[in-house]
Structure formats: structure tokens, C-alpha cells
Coordinates of C-alpha atoms in Angstrom, one line a residue:
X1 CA 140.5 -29.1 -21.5
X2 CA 137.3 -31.1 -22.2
X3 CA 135.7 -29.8 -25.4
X4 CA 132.5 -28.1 -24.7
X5 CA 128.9 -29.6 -25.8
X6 CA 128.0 -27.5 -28.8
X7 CA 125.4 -28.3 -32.0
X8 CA 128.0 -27.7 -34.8
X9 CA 124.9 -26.7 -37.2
X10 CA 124.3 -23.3 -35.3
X11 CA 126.5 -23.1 -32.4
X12 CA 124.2 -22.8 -29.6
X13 CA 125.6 -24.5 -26.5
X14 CA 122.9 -27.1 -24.6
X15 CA 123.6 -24.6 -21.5
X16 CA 122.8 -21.6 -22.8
X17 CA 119.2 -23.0 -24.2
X18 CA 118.4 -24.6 -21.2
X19 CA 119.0 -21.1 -19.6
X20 CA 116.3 -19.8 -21.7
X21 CA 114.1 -21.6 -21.3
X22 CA 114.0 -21.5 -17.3
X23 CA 113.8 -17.6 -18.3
X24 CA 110.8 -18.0 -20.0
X25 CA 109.0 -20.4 -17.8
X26 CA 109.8 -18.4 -15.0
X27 CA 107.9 -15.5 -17.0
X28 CA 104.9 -17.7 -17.3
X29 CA 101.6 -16.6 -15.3
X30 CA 100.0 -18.4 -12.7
X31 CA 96.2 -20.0 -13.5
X32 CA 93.3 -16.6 -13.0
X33 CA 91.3 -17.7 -10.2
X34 CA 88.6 -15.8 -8.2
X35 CA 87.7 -17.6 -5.0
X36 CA 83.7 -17.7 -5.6
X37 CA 83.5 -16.5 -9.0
X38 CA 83.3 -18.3 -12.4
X39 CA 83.2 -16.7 -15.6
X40 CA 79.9 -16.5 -17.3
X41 CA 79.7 -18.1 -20.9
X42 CA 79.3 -16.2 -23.6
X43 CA 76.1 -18.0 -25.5
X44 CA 75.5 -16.0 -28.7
X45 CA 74.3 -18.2 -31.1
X46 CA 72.9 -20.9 -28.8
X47 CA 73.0 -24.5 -30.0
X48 CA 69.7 -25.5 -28.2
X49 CA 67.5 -22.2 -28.9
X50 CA 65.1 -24.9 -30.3
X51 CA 65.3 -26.7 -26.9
X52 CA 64.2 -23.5 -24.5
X53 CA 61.2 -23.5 -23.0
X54 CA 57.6 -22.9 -24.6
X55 CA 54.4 -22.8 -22.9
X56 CA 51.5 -23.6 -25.1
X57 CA 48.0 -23.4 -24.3
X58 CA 46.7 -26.3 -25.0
X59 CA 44.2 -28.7 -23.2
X60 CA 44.7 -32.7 -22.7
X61 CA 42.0 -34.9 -21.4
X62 CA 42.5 -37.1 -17.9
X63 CA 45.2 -39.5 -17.4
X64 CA 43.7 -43.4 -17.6
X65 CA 45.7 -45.8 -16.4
X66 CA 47.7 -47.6 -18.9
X67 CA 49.5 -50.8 -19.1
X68 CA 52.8 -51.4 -17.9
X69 CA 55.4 -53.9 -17.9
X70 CA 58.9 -53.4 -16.0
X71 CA 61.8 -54.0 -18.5
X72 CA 64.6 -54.6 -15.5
X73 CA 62.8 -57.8 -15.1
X74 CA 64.4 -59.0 -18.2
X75 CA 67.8 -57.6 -16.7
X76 CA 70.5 -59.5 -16.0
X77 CA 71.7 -59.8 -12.1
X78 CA 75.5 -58.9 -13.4
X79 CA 74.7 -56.7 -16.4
X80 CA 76.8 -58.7 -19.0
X81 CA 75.2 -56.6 -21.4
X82 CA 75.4 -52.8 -20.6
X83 CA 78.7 -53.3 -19.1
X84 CA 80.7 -55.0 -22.4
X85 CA 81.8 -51.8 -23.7
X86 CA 82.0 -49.8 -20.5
X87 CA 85.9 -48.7 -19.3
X88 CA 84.9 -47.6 -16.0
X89 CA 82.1 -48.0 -13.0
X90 CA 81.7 -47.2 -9.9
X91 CA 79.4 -46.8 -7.0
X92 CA 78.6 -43.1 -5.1
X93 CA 78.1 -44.2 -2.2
X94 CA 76.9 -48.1 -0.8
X95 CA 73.3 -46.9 -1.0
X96 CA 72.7 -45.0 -4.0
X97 CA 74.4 -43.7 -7.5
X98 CA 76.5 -46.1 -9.8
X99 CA 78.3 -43.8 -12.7
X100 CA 79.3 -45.6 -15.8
X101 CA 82.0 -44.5 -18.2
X102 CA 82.4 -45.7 -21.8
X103 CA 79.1 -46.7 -22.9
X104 CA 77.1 -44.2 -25.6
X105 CA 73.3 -44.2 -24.3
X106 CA 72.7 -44.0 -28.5
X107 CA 73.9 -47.0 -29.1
X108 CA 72.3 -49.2 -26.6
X109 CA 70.7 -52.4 -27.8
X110 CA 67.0 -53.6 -26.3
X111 CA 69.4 -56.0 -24.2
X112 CA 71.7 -53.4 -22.7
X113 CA 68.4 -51.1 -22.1
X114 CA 67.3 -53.9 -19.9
X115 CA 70.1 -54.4 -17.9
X116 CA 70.2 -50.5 -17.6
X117 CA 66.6 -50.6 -16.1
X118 CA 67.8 -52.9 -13.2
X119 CA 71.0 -51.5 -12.6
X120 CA 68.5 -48.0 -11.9
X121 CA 66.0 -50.3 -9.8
X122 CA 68.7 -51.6 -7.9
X123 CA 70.8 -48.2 -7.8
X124 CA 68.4 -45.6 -7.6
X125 CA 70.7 -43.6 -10.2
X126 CA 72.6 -43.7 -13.1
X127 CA 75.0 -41.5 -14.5
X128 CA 76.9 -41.5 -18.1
X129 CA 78.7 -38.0 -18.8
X130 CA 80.2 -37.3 -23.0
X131 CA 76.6 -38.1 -24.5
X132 CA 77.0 -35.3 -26.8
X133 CA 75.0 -37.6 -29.6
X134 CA 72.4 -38.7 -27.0
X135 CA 69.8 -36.7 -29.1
X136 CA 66.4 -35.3 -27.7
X137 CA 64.6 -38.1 -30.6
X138 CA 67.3 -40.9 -28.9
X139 CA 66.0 -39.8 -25.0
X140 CA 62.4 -40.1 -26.5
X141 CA 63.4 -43.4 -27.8
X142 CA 64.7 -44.7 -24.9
X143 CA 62.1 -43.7 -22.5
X144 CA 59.4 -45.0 -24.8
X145 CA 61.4 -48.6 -24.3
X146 CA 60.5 -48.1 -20.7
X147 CA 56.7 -47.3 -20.7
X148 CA 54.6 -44.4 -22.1
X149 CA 55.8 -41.4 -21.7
X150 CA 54.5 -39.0 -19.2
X151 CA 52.8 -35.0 -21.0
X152 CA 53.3 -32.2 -17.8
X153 CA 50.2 -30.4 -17.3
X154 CA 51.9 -27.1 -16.3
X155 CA 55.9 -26.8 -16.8
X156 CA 57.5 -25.9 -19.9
X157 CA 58.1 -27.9 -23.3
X158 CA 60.4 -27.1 -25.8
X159 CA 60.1 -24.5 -28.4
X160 CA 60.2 -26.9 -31.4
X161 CA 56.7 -28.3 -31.8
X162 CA 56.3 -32.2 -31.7
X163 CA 58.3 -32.4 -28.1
X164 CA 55.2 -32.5 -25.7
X165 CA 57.0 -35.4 -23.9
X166 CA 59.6 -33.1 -23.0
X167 CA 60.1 -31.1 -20.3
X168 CA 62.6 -28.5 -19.7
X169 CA 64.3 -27.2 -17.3
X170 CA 65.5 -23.4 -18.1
X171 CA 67.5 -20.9 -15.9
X172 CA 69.8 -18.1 -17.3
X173 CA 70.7 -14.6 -15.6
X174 CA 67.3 -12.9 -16.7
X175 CA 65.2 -15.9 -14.5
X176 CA 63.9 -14.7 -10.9
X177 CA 65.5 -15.7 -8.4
X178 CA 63.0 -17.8 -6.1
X179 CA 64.9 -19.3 -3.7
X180 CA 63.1 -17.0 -0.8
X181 CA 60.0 -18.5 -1.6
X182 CA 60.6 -22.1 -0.5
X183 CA 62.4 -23.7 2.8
X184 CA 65.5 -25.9 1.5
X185 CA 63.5 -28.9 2.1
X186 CA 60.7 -28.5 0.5
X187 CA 62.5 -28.5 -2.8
X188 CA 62.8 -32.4 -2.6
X189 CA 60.4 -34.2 -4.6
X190 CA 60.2 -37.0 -6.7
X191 CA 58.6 -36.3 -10.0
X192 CA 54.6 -35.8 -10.1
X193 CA 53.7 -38.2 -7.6
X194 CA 50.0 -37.3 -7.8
X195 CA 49.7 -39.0 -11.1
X196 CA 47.5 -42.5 -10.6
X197 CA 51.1 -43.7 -12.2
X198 CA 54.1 -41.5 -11.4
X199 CA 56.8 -42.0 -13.3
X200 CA 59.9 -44.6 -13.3
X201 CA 62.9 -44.5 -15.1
X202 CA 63.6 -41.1 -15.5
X203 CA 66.1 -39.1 -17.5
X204 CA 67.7 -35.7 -17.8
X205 CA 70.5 -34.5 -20.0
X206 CA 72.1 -31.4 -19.1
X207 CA 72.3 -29.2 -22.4
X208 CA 74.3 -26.3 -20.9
X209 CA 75.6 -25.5 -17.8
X210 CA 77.6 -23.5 -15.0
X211 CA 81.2 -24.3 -15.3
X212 CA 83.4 -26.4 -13.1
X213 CA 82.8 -24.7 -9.4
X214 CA 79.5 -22.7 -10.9
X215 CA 77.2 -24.7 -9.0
X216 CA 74.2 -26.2 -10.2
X217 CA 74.4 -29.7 -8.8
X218 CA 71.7 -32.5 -8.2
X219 CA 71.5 -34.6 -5.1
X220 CA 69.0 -37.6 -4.8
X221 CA 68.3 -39.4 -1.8
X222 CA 67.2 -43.3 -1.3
X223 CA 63.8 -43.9 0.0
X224 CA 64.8 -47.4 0.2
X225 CA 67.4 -46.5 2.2
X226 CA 64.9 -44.1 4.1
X227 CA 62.1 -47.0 5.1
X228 CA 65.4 -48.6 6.8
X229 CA 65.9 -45.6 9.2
X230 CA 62.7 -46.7 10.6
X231 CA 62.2 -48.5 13.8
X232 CA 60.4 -52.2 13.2
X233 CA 57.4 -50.2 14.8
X234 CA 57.4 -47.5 12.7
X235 CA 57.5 -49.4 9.6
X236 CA 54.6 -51.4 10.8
X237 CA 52.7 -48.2 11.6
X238 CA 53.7 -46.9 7.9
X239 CA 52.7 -49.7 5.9
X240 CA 49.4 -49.9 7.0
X241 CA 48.9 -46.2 5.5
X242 CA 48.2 -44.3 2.6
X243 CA 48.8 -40.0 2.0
X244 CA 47.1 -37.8 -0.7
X245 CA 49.1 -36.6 -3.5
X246 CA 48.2 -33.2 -4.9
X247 CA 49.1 -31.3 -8.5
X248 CA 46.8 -28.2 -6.8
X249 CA 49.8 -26.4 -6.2
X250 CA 51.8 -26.3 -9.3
X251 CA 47.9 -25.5 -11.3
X252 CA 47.4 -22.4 -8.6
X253 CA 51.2 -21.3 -9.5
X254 CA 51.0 -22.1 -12.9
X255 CA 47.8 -19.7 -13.3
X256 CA 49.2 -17.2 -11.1
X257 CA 52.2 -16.8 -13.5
X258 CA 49.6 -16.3 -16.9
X259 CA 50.3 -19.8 -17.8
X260 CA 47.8 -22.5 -19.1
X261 CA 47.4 -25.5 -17.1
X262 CA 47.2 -28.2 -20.0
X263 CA 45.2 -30.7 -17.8
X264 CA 43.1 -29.9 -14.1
X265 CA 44.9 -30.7 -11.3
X266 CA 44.4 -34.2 -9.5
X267 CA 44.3 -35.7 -6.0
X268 CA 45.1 -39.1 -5.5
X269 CA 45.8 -41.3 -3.1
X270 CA 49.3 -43.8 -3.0
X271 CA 50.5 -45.7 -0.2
X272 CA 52.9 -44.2 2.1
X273 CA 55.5 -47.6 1.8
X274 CA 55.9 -49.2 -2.1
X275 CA 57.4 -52.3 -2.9
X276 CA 59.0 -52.2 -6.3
X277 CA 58.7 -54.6 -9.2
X278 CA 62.4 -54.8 -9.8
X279 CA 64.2 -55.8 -6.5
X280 CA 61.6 -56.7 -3.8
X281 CA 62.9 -53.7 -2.0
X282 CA 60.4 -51.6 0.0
X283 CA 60.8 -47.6 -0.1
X284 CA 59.1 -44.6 1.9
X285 CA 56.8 -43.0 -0.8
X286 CA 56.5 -39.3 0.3
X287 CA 57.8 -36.0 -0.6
X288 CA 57.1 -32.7 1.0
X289 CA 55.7 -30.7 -2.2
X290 CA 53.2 -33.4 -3.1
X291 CA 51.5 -35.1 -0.3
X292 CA 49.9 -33.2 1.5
X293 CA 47.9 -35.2 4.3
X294 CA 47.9 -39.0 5.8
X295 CA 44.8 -40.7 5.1
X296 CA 42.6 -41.4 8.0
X297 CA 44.6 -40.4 10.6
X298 CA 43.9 -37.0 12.9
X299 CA 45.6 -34.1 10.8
X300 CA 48.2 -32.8 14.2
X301 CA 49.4 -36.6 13.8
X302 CA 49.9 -36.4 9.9
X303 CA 52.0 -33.2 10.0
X304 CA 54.0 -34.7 12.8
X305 CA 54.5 -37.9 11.1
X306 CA 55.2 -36.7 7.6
X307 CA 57.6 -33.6 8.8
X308 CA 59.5 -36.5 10.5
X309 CA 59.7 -39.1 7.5
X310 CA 60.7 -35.6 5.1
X311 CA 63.5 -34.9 7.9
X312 CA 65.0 -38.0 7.1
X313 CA 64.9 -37.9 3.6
X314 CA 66.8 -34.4 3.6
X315 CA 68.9 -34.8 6.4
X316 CA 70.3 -38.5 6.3
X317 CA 73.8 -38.0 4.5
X318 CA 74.2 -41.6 4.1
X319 CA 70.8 -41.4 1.8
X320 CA 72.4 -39.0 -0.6
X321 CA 74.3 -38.7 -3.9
X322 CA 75.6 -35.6 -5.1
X323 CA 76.4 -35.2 -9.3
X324 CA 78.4 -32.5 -10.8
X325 CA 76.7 -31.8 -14.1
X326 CA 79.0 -31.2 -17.3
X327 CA 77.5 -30.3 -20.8
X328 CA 76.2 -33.5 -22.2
X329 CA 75.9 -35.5 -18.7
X330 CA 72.4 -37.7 -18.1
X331 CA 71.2 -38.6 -15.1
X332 CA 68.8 -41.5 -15.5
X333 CA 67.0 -42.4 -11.8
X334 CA 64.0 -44.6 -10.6
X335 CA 61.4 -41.8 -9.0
X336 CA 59.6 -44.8 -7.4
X337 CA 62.7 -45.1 -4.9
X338 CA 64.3 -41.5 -5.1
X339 CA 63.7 -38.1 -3.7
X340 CA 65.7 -35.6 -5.8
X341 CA 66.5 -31.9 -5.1
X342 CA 68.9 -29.2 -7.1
X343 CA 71.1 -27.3 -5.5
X344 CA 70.9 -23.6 -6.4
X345 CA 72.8 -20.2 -6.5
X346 CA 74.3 -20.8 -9.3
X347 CA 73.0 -17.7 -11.1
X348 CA 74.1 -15.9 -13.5
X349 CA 74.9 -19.3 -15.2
X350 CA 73.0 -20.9 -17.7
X351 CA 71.3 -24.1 -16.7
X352 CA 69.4 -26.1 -19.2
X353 CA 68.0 -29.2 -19.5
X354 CA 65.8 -31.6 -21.0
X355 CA 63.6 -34.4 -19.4
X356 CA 62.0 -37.5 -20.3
X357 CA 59.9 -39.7 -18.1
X358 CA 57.6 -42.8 -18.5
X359 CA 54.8 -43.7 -16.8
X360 CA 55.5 -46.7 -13.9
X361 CA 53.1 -48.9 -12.3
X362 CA 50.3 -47.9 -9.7
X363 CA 52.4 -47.7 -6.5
X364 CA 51.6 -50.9 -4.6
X365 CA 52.7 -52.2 -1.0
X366 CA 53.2 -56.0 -0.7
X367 CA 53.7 -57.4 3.1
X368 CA 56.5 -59.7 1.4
X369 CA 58.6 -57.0 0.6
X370 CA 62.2 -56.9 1.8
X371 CA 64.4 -54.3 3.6
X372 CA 67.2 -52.9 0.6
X373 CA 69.3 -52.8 3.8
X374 CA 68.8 -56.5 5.4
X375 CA 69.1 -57.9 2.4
X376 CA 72.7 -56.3 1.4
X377 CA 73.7 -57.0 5.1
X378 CA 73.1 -60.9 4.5
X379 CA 74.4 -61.1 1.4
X380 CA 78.1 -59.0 2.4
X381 CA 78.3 -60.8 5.9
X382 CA 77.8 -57.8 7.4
X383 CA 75.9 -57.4 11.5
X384 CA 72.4 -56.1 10.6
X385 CA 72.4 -52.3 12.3
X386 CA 71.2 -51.8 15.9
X387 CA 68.4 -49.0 16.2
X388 CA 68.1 -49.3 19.6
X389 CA 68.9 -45.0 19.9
X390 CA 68.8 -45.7 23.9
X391 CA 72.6 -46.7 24.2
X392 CA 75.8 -45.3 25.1
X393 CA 77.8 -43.9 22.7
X394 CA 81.3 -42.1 22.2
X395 CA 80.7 -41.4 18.5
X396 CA 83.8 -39.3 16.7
X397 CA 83.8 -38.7 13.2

């Protein structure tokens, strides 16, 4: 007979531990899950109570136009710089969104910061997640690199004085709920385009916010990508045209709500196709909560025109990029060539954020712009698209 395998020091055989513990992982409980429910965080003494939202009444002067000077010109095409330290990157989707893993937005030198800027020209978006020492003073910092930084007449700023370059975006389970009061699509904007120079590189770290399957994303969508829907024709049609941008709206809200408006609302009037500093690219400049009417045309044929060009923004999946937020994320995006809309019903989470967004140049159409489209075609070998809509089809997803 075989002698059995036994630890001489105590005497326990390897058989009858292994037997114990299958016992005890068979006792072990399954993961809690709640299809459509995640737990609500518990926020007693909140890290970012300085960081909630304020709304002083106090009153600025006009907005003059101020000088600007791109800094992704300075970028370089394969950004040597910003991507030395980076362990991971990756594109959303062929259009839009690049996400960039490994790289502390504290840290970056002027250098990096440029290459960062034409990475965002060129991707619409940027995203970096485990900035936890990306400080509000180092998000100021940064967006002053880009330009001045942009004061919002009406939305909130943070509690701590000094931070009127801030902007915040607050919602915890006391907030009204307001989806009823606006259609989906009308929720897409890109930031304050009724300034005489609405903002560029833009950033927003997420402070706190719903957990994993809370909700509470952000989508953008590509108005480069957008102008090349459009027919030959229609792009013609377009870049002969300007629309008005109004801050009316948010002033009349603003007021309605007891609030101050910090400076009186503007009109002003952008062209409806930009051609951006950076890449060349053209984009569709429009965005349903701001413009309000195509200049010079008869006002049936403006609402017809613009409900068509803010149908494609929304509804063109191939436009879009969708980011999960986690504590600490940023989100850094062009609003010259984004629309950019968050997803709600994510109540009774937490969601709070903080802004920062410079000033970019007075939107400018130039007839030697190129398509974003065309030119990625050309330089990948592949067939430019056919949008000839009057052909056969078979099309299976």
C-alpha cells in the first residue's frame, strides 16, 4: 500500500483541505445585481463642496473681440510629444474621438499642449480618464495656454470665489427633472455659439458621477463629418450663407429662474459652413438651441433648411462618439467642429462637473477649404462615397 500524502507538521491530508475549500467556495454568493438599478453613493462629506455651483450677481461689460492665435499650428502631424509617455490610444470611431491612456494632463509641457491642440482639431475629441491631480487651477492653466478664457453670462460658477472662468455643471437627486421641457434634439449644442468668438478647445472634468451602468454619458457628433453628408449642391447652397446666433433664451430662462444675467444677451451672426485654422477641414456651424434663423433667406425656407442640417447632426450614427464618464475623466473637444449632447435619466445620481473654455477665432468660411472626408479617402486609398440616394440598394446590417 502506497503511503498516503500527509503534512507530517499537523496531519492534515492535501485531500481533505482541498475538500474544504470546494465547501466553502460553493457557499460563496453570487455578485447583487438589480437589472436597472444602481446604488446611490453615499456623499457626506463631499470633496468638491467648494466646487458646487454659485450664482452671483454680478454685472460684466460686452465681449470685444480679442486676439487669437491657434496653438495646434505648432503641433506636430504624429504627436511625438503628447504621445512619449502614453501606454495606450485609440480611435472611437474613424470620424471622431481618440482616447489616450497614460499621460497626466498636469504634467504636460507647452510642447505636448501643442500637439494636444491638433490631435483635438483633427479628432474632434479627446479623452484621458485617472486625472485625479488635474486640479481646477491646472484646467485653468491649460485653457489659458489655448486662448482667453471664456466668463458665462448666465450658468453657474463655483462656490469658491476667484473661479469666474468656471463653469459647472451640477445635478444631484434634489435637481428638477427637465427633461419634459425639451425634444431630445434640441439638447445638442455646441457651447455659446452667439459669442462674436465661441469657444475652441474645450474641457470638462467629471468630479463625481453615476456609477458604472448609472447613466450620465456624453455623445458628440462631427460637423466635419456632417458638411460631408451634404450633396455637392447643398454645400454650395450652405456656404454662401450665414444664420443668427442668439443667448436670448438662456437670459429669459435665467431671469425666469430669479437668477442674474451677468452680461445682456447677444445676437450675432456666423456663417453657416467654417473652415478651421488647424486642418483645412470645413464643418457645418449650427446647432438647434442657438441659431435661430438663416440670414436673408424667406423664414418657411430657413426652418426647413436648418431642421434638416440639425437632423443630421442627431441622427447620423456614424457622426457620433459616446464616453462613459468615471470620477476624474476629462473630455477635452474643439466646439468649432462638435455638436455635443448629455444623455440623461440618470437621476438620483450625482453628476458634477467642472468646465473650462477659451475663446477661438471669429468663425470664418474660406472657398479653399477641404472636405475632412475626401481628404481621409485620398490619403487611405479608399473610393470617395457615392451620394447619388437614387440607386438600388439591398442594404443588411
Amino acid at each position: 500500500m502506497a503511503p498516503g500524502v500527509v503534512d507530517a507538521s499537523n496531519g492534515f491530508s492535501v485531500a481533505s483541505v482541498t475538500k474544504s475549500v470546494n465547501e466553502i467556495a460553493s457557499t460563496k454568493q453570487a455578485p447583487r445585481f438589480t437589472p436597472g438599478y444602481t446604488k446611490v453613493e453615499d456623499v457626506e462629506d463631499y470633496e468638491y463642496e467648494d466646487l458646487k455651483p454659485s450664482f452671483p450677481d454680478v454685472a460684466w461689460p460686452p465681449l470685444e473681440e480679442v486676439p487669437y492665435s491657434d496653438k495646434g499650428l505648432l503641433g506636430n502631424p504624429e504627436y511625438k510629444d503628447l504621445l512619449a509617455a502614453a501606454t495606450d490610444c485609440f480611435d472611437y470611431t474613424p470620424k471622431i474621438g481618440t482616447e489616450i491612456h497614460g499621460v497626466q494632463l498636469k504634467d504636460l509641457n507647452d510642447a505636448q499642449k501643442n500637439d494636444l491642440a491638433r490631435l483635438i482639431a483633427f479628432r474632434g475629441v479627446v479623452f484621458f480618464r485617472d486625472q485625479k491631480d488635474f486640479t481646477i487651477e491646472d484646467q485653468l492653466a491649460l485653457g489659458r495656454y489655448f486662448g482667453t478664457l471664456h466668463k458665462h453670462a448666465t450658468t453657474a460658477m463655483p462656490k469658491r470665489a476667484g473661479l469666474e472662468e468656471v463653469h459647472v455643471v451640477y445635478t444631484d437627486a434634489k435637481s428638477l427633472d427637465q427633461r419634459a421641457l425639451f425634444a431630445p434634439s434640441y439638447l445638442w449644442h455646441s457651447d455659446v455659439t452667439y459669442e462674436i468668438q465661441p469657444p475652441s478647445y474645450t474641457s470638462l472634468k467629471l468630479l463625481n458621477g453615476p456609477p458604472r451602468g448609472g447613466g450620465g454619458d456624453t455623445l458628440w457628433s462631427s460637423q466635419y463629418a456632417a458638411y460631408d453628408c451634404l450633396s455637392a449642391s447643398m454645400q454650395k447652397y450652405l456656404e454662401g450663407l450665414t444664420a443668427l446666433h442668439s443667448a436670448e433664451e438662456q437670459a429669459v430662462g435665467s431671469r425666469a429662474a430669479g437668477r442674474p444675467v451677468r452680461r445682456e444677451a447677444v445676437i450675432t451672426e456666423h456663417p453657416l459652413i467654417r473652415t478651421h485654422p488647424v486642418t483645412g477641414w470645413k464643418s457645418l456651424f449650427v446647432n438647434p438651441g442657438f441659431v435661430k434663423q438663416i440670414v436673408g433667406v424667406p423664414k418657411m425656407e430657413s426652418d426647413m433648411i436648418l431642421e434638416y442640417l440639425n437632423n443630421i447632426v442627431v441622427a447620423t450614427q456614424e457622426l457620433h462618439a459616446r464616453f462613459r464618464w468615471e470620477a476624474d475623466s476629462v473630455a477635452i473637444w474643439d466646439n468649432r467642429s462638435c455638436n455635443h449632447s448629455a444623455s440623461y435619466g440618470f437621476a438620483p445620481h450625482m453628476r458634477h462637473a467642472v468646465r473650462v473654455t477659451p475663446h477661438g477665432e471669429r468663425p470664418v468660411f474660406d472657398s479653399n477649404g477641404k472636405s475632412q472626408e475626401e481628404e481621409l479617402n485620398a490619403a487611405t486609398g479608399r473610393p470617395q462615397v457615392n451620394k447619388n440616394g437614387a440607386r438600388q440598394s439591398n442594404y443588411n446590417d
